[in-house]
XYZ file of C-alpha atoms in Angstrom:
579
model
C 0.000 0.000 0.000
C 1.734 3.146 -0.867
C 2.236 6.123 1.603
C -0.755 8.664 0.244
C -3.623 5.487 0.675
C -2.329 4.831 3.858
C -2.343 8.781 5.070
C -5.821 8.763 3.708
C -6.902 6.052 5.581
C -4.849 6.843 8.646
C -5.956 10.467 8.732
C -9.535 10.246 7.764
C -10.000 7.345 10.481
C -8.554 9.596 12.558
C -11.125 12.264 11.390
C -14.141 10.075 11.602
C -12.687 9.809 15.584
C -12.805 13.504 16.357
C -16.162 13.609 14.433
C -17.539 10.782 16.316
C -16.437 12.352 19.124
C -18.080 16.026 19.058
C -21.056 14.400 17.559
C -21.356 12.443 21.202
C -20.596 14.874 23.188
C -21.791 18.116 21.407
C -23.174 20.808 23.264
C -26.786 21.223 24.820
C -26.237 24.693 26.379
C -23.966 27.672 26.890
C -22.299 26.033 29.567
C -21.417 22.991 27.774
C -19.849 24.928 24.850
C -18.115 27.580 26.632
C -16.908 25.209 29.688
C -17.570 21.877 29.230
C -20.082 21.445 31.672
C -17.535 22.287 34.545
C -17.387 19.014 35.560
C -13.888 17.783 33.676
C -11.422 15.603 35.513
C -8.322 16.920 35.984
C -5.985 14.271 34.159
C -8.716 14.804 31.168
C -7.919 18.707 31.341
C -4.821 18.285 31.487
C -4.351 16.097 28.386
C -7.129 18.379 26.313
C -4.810 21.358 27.649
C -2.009 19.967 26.533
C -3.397 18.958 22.813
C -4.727 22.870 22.761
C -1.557 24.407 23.344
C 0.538 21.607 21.303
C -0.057 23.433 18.513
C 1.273 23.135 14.684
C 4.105 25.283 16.011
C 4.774 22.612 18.593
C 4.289 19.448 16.803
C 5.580 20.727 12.920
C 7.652 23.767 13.252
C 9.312 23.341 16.964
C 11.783 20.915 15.922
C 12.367 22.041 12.550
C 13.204 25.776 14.032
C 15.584 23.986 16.171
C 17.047 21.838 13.372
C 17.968 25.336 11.015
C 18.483 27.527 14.037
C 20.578 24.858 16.360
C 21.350 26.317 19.803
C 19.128 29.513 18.870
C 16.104 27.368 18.785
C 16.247 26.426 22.694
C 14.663 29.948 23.110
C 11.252 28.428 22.217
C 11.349 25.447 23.837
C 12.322 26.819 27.320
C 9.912 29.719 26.811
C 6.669 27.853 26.493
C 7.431 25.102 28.890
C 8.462 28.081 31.342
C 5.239 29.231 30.610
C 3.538 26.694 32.184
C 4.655 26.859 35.497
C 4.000 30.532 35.686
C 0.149 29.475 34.854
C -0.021 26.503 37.053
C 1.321 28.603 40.224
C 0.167 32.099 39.709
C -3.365 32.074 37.772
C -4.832 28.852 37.126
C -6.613 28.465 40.591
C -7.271 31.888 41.199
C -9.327 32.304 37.823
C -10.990 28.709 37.904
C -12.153 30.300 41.890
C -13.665 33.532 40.083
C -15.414 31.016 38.205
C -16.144 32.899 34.921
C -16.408 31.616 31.475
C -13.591 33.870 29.878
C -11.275 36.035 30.054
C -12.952 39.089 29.195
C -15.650 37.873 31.802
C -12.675 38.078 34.325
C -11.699 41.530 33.531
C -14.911 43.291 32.603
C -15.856 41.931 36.721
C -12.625 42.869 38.458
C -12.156 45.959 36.769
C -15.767 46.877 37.622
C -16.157 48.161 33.367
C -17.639 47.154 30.164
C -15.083 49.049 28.364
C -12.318 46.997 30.261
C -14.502 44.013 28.577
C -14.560 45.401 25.592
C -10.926 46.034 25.083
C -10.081 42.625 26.631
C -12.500 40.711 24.154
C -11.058 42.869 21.149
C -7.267 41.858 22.794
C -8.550 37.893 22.583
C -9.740 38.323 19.300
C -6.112 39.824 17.915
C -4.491 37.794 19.665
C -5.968 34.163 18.531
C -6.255 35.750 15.225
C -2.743 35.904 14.824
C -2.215 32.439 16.529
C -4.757 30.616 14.359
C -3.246 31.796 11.520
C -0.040 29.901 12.164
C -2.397 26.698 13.032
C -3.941 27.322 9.246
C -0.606 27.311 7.497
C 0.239 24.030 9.735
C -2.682 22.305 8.010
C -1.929 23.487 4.728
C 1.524 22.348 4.874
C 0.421 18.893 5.871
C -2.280 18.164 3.115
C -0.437 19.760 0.449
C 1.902 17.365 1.188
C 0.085 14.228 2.021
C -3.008 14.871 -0.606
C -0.900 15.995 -3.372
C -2.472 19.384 -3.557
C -1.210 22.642 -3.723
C -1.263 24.866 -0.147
C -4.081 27.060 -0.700
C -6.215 24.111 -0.785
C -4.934 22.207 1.941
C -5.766 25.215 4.132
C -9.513 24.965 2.435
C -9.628 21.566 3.400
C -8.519 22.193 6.960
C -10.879 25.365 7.570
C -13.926 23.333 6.973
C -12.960 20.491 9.062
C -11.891 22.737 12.082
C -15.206 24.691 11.447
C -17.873 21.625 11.977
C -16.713 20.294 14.923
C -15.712 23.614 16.631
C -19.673 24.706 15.925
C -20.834 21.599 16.768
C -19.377 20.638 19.970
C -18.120 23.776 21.730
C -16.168 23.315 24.443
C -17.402 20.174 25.878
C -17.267 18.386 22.004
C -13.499 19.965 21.999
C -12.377 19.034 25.255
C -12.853 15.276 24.524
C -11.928 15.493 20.814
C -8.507 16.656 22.311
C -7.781 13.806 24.379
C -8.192 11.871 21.335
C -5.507 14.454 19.134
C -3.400 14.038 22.381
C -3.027 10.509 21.836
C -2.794 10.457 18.302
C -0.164 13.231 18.311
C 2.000 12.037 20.894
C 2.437 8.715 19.484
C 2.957 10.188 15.709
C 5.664 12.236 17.550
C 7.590 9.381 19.781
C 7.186 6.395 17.133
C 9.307 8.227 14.613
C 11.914 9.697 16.816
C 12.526 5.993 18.729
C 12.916 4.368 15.297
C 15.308 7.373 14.115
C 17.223 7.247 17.038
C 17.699 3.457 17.092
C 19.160 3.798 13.318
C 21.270 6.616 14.142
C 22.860 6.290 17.644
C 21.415 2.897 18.490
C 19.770 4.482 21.492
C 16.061 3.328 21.970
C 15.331 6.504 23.813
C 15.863 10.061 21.433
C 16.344 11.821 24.830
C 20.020 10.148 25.420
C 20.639 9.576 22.008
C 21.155 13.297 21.629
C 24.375 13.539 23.222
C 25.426 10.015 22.137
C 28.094 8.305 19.918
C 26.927 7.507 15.972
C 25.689 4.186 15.159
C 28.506 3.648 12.521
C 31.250 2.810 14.801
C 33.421 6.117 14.235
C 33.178 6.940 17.771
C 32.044 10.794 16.908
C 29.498 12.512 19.369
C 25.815 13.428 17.513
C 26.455 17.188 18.009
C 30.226 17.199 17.146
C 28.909 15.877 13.820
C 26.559 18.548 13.387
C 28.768 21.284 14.777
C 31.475 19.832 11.852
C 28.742 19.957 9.004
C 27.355 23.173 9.856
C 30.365 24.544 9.726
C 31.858 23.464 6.668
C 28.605 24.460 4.748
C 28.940 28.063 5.900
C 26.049 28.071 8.573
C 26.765 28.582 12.286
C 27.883 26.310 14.635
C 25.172 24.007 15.878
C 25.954 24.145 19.443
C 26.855 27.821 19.656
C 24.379 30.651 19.728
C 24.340 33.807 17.499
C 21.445 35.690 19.253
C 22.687 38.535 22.028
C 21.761 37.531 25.452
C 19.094 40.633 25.245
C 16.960 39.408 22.362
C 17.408 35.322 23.823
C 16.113 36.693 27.641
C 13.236 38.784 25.921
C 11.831 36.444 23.375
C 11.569 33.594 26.690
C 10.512 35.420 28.915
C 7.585 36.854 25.924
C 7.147 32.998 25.216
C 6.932 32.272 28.799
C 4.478 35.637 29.798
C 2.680 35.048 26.840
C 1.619 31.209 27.695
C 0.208 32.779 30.919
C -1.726 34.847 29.261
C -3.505 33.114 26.296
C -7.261 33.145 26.314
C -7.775 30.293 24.538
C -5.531 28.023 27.370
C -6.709 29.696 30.603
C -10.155 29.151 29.578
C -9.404 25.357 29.994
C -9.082 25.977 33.447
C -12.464 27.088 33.817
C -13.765 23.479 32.531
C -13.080 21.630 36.131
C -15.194 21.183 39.112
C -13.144 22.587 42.070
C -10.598 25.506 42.636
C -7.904 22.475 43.440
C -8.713 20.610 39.892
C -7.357 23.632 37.936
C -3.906 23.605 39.669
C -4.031 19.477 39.106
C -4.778 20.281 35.662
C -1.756 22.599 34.752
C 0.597 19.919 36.396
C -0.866 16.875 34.476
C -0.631 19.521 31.430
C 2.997 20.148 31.660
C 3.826 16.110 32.026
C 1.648 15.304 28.859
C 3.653 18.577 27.474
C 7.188 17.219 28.221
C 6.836 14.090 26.333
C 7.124 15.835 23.264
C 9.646 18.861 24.384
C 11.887 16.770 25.449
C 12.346 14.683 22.261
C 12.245 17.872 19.867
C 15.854 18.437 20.401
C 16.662 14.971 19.472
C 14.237 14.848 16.419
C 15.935 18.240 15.398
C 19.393 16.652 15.429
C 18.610 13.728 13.648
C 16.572 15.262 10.975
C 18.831 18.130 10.142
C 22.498 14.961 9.969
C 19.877 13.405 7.394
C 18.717 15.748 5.294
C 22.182 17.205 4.615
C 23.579 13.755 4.079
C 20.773 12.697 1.454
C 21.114 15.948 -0.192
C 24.651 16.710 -0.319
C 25.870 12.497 0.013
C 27.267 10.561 2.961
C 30.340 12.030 5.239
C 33.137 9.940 4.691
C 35.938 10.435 6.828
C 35.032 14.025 7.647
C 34.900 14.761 4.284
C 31.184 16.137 3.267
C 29.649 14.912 0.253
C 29.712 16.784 -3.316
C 26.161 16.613 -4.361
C 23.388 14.131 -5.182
C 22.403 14.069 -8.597
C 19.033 15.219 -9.144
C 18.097 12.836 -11.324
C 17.924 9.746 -9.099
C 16.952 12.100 -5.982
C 15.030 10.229 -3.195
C 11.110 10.184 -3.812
C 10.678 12.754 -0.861
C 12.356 15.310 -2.363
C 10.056 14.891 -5.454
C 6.883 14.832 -3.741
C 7.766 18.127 -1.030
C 8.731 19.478 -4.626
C 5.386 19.641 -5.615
C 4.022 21.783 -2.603
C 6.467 24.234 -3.482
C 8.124 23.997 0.382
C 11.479 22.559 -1.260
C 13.339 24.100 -4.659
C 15.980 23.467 -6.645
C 18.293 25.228 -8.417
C 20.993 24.179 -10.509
C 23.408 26.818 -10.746
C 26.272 25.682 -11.965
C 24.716 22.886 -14.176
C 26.413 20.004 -12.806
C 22.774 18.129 -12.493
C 23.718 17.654 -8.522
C 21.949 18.936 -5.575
C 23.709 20.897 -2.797
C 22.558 22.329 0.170
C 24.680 25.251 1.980
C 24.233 28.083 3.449
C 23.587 31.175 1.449
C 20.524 31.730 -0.745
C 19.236 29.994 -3.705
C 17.992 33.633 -5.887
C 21.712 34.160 -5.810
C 24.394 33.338 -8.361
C 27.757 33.735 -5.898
C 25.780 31.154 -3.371
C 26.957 27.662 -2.949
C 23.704 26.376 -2.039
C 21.375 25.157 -4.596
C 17.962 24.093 -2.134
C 15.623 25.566 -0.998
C 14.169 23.722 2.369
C 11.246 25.337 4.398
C 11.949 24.586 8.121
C 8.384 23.486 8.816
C 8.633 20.746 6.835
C 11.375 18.856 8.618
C 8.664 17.193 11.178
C 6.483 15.778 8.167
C 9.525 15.029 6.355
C 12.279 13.286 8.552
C 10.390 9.435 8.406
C 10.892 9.979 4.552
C 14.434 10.833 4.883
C 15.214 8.554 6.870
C 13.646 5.401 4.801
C 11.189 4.557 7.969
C 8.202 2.527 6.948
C 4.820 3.939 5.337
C 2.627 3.504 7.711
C 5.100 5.931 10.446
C 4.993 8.596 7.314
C 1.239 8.238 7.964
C 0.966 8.295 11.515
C 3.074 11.695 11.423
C 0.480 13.233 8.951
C -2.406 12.574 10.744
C -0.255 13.439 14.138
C -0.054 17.132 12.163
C -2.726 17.526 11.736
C -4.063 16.411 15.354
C -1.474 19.053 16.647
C -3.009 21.935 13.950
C -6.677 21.300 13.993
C -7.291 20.783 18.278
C -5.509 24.131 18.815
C -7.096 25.947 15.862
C -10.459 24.711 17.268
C -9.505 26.378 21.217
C -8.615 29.185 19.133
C -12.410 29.729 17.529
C -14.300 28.670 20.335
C -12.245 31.626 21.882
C -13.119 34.457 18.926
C -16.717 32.681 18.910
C -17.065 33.330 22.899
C -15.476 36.578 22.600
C -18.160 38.060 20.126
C -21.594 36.180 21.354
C -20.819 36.207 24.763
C -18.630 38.989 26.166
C -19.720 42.166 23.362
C -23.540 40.968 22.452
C -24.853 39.142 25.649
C -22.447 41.211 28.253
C -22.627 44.341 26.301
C -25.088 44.712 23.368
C -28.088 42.474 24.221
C -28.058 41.642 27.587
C -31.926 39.645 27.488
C -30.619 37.416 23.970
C -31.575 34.087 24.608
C -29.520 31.032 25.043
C -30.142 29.416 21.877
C -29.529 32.705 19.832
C -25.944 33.370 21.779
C -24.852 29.835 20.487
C -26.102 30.993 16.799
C -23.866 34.134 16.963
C -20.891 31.939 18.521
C -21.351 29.939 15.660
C -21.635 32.844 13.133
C -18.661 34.777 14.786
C -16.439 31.207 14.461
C -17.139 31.233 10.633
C -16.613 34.544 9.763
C -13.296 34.097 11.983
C -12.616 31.115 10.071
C -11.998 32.782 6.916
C -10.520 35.236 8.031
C -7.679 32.960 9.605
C -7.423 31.062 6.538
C -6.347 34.149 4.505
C -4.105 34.640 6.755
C -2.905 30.399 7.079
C -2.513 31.342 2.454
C -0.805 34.260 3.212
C 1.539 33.670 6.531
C 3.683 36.510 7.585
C 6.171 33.944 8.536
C 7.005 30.756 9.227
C 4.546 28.888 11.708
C 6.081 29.004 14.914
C 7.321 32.266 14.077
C 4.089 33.939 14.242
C 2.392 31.901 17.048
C 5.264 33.195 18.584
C 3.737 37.087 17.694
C 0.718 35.884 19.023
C 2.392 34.961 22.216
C 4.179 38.518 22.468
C 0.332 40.293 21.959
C -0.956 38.137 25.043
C 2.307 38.725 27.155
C 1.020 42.775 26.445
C -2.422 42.763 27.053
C -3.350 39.869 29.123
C -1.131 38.907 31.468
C -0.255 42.112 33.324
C -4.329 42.512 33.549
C -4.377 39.472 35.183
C -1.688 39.576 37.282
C -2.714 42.977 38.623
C -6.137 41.509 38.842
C -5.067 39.276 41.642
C -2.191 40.373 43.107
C -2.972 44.080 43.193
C -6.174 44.372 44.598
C -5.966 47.941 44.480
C -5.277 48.494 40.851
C -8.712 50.180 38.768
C -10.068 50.185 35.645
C -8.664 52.894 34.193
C -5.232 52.117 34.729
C -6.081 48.222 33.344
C -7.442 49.925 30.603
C -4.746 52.032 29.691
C -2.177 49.567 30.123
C -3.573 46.727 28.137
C -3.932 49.438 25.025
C -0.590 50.746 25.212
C 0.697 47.222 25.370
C -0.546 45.878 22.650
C -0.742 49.056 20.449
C 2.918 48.883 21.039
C 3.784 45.455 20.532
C 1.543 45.127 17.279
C 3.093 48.412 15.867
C 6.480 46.888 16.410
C 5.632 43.692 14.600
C 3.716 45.138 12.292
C 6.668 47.588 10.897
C 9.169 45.031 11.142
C 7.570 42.172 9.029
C 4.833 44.177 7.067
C 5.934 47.780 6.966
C 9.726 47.607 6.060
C 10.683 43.507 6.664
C 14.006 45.030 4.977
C 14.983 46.166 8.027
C 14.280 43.695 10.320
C 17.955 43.353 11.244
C 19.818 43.442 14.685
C 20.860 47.227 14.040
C 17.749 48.394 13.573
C 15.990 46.778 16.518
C 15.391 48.901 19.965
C 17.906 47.743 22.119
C 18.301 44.491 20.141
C 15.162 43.218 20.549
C 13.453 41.053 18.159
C 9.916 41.233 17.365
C 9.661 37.725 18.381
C 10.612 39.331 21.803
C 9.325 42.261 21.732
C 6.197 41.190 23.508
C 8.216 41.688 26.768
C 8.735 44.830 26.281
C 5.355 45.676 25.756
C 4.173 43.950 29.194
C 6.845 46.173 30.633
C 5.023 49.365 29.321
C 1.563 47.966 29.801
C 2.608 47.833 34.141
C 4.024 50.674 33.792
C 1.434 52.835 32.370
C -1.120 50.628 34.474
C 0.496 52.149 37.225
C 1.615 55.746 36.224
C -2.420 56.100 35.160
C -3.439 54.294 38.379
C -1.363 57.202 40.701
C -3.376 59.953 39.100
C -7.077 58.378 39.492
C -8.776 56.571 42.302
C -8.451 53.459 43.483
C -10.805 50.478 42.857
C -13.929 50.023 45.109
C -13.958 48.630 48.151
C -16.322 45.602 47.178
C -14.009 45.007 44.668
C -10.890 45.039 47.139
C -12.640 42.686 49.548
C -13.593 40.355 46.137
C -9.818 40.197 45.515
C -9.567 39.383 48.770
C -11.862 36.285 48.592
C -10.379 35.098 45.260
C -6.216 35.209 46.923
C -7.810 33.655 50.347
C -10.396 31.436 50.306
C -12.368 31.162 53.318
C -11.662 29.125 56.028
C -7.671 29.270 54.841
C -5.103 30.545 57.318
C -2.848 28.795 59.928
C -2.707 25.568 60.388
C -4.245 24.460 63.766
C -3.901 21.366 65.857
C -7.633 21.787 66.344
């Protein structure tokens, strides 16, 4: 059976699953598709949490940043795994104990203002804009691939599945459709590595093959192999960083701010039965995470020693290969060809591919490929000869990874618009069933709008979740974290800080890859920050204008003090007593 039957039977059983799924548990009521019920066990939380924020940038572009970017790439992974402690210590409990639906619902009530709900729910909306977009171009890159169709419609194809059962479960359909995607993900992700890392280092576990010996008996460490081939191709050392210590700080600490303050994650937390559950839930969350973080490295490392070596031909004896002809080039390079995400271009007519650094538009360049980073996932069981059925497992694994958080994502935009602007602003007396017809309405028209954006990326996919993680870092999380901690803190200064962070951070990101992406280089950044990183900066001037407003206006209501109060201490908490 070749591979594309087998990723069409493996994928669309996998579909039928989720299908199944939101069909059985699809939602009765506005409580069942905003949060589930509120009756979710932890564990399942925790492994629907984890498929929601395992995104497309997790699963397909993680590993393959990592594999172009070598040391560089660590900034992602430590960023959103830091960001998970931060939410399992310092919000998760407190929200799940306010006990509202979103997170607009949390701010319009602490800040005592419908236009601090308003600018949160128009905050939520930019921000999972921006990250569904990157979930969009994740699908796209997998069924162009896998049905032999060109990108814009593999993002069709993926908008239309997301859209039925996101409108047809809500939140309770989507919780339990993600503990399926969990499953299906995390084994597409392990199965692969395990067998890569047997054939390469002989290790059965990708986690210690990393930093082992090669399989071929020369002795040479995994990453001194690396470090030798990126070198001699012209790209920087694998090992070794480039970015300044500035830019590396701000872009994990925006990752790890920003994971603390997506909507479309904390709302999970709001799915559970007790105050306790959502703490249990982030901890579960973070386990189910680390099974895949852990072996990206690894997968990284392995991928990038095979690609070079299939392109450019086998090491031998430290000496790098001269080129592959073209002509008898594996089949994988053929088919990721036809999607357009790999090019080649003889330049010196020799009819052999080789793969440096440098760029393929020009003539003084060595290199002669053209590789797209978020391919290297999808791709690596094809390089490295592993059996069809793993090369279908990874698809639908993908596509798991892109679809469960693109579906978090709408339920979020859908919640935003029905719930928090027409029920909590605009038409207070709408009934139930017409809220869940505008949810629906708002998720379609979001949709499209995402999958213009998934045709037309303005970057690579874990390059702009990670702007998506930067707008929340501005906007939400100071919000929140004033919320609780700063019981003091009013609406006006919430207000003006979530604006000013966001305006800021968008304008930033907006100049740099839209405006003039020319001169998005190191010299022209402020204080050599990134806009990957710039988030951080922009939660730094959304406190501090929080603040600077909060001095010159008065403080927030005393019922609204003693409510902060409540949330920090729950009653009956206090010593400990022998008693």
């Amino acid at each position: 059976m070749d591979v594309q039957l087998l990723t069409l039977l493996i994928v669309g059983a996998s579909f039928l699953l989720y299908i199944g799924i939101a069909v059985w548990a699809r939602a009765g009521s506005t409580q069942d598709f905003y949060v589930a019920g509120g009756g979710v066990h932890p564990v399942v939380n925790g492994m629907a949490t984890a498929a929601d924020w395992m995104s497309a940038a997790s699963f397909i572009s993680m590993a393959g940043l990592i594999s172009f970017m070598g040391y560089d790439g660590a900034v992602y992974l430590m960023g959103w795994t830091g960001g998970y402690v931060l939410l399992a210590l310092c919000l998760a409990p407190y929200l799940r104990k306010f006990g509202k639906f979103t997170v607009p619902d949390f701010i319009g009530d602490r800040y005592y203002s419908q236009t601090a709900r308003t600018v949160a729910v128009f905050c939520a909306i930019f921000v999972c804009f921006t990250y569904v977009a990157g979930q969009m171009r994740g699908v796209g890159v997998v069924f162009s691939r896998f049905l032999e169709v060109d990108i814009v419609t593999g993002v069709v194809i993926g908008m239309g599945i997301v859209f039925f059962y996101t409108v047809l479960g809500g939140m309770k359909g989507i919780t339990y459709t993600q503990v399926a995607q969990y499953c299906v993900l995390i084994f597409a992700y392990i199965v692969p590595a395990v067998f890569i890392s047997m054939m390469v280092t002989g290790h059965i576990l990708p986690q210690t093959a990393f930093g082992a010996t090669l399989a071929d008996g020369s002795g040479v460490f995994m990453l001194d192999k690396l470090d030798m081939l990126s070198t001699e191709l012209g790209f920087n050392e694998y090992t070794s960083g480039t970015k300044s210590t500035i830019d590396v700080f701000f872009i994990t600490f925006a990752l790890m701010v920003g994971t603390a303050g997506l909507p479309h994650v904390i709302v999970r937390f709001f799915t559970v039965p007790k105050v306790s559950d959502a703490r249990k839930s982030a901890g579960y969350a973070l386990v189910f995470i680390a099974l895949l973080y852990t072996t990206a490295p690894a997968l990284a490392s392995f991928g990038r020693v095979n690609m070079i070596e299939t392109i450019n031909g086998p090491t031998v004896n430290g000496e790098i290969g001269k080129g592959t002809p073209y002509a008898t080039a594996p089949t994988w390079i053929k088919n990721w060809e036809k999607t357009g995400l790999i090019t080649f271009n003889d330049k010196n007519g020799d009819g052999n591919m080789f793969y440096a650094a440098g760029s393929i538009t020009d003539p003084a360049s060595a290199n002669e490929m053209k590789v797209d980073r978020d391919i290297m996932v999808l791709a690596n069981p094809e390089i490295a000869n592993l059996p069809a059925w793993v090369i279908a497992l990874v698809a639908a694994g993908g596509v798991a990874a892109a679809l469960s958080t693109s579906a978090g994502l709408l339920l979020v935009i859908s919640t935003s618009v029905s719930h928090d602007l027409l029920k909590r602003n605009f038409a207070p007396n709408i009934s139930d069933k017409a809220e869940l017809g505008y949810a629906r309405l708002a998720a379609a028209v979001a949709i499209c709008i995402a999958g213009y954006f998934g045709i037309n990326p303005p970057g690579f996919v874990a390059q702009v979740v990670a702007f998506a993680f930067g707008l929340a870092a501005s906007s939400f999380f100071p919000a929140i974290i004033m919320g609780i901690f700063s019981k003091r803190m009013n609406d006006k200064g919430a207000v003006s800080g979530m604006i000013a962070g966001i305006a800021f951070t968008a304008a930033y990101i907006i100049y740099f890859k839209f405006v003039n992406p020319a001169a998005n280089v190191p010299a022209n950044w402020w204080f050599g920050i990134s806009p990957e990183g710039i988030g951080t900066l922009g939660m730094m001037v959304n406190f501090g204008v929080a603040f600077l407003v909060f001095k010159f206006t008065k403080e927030a209501p005393q019922e609204i003090q003693e409510l902060v109060e409540s949330i920090r201490y729950p009653k009956g908490a206090g010593e400990a007593s022998a008693h």
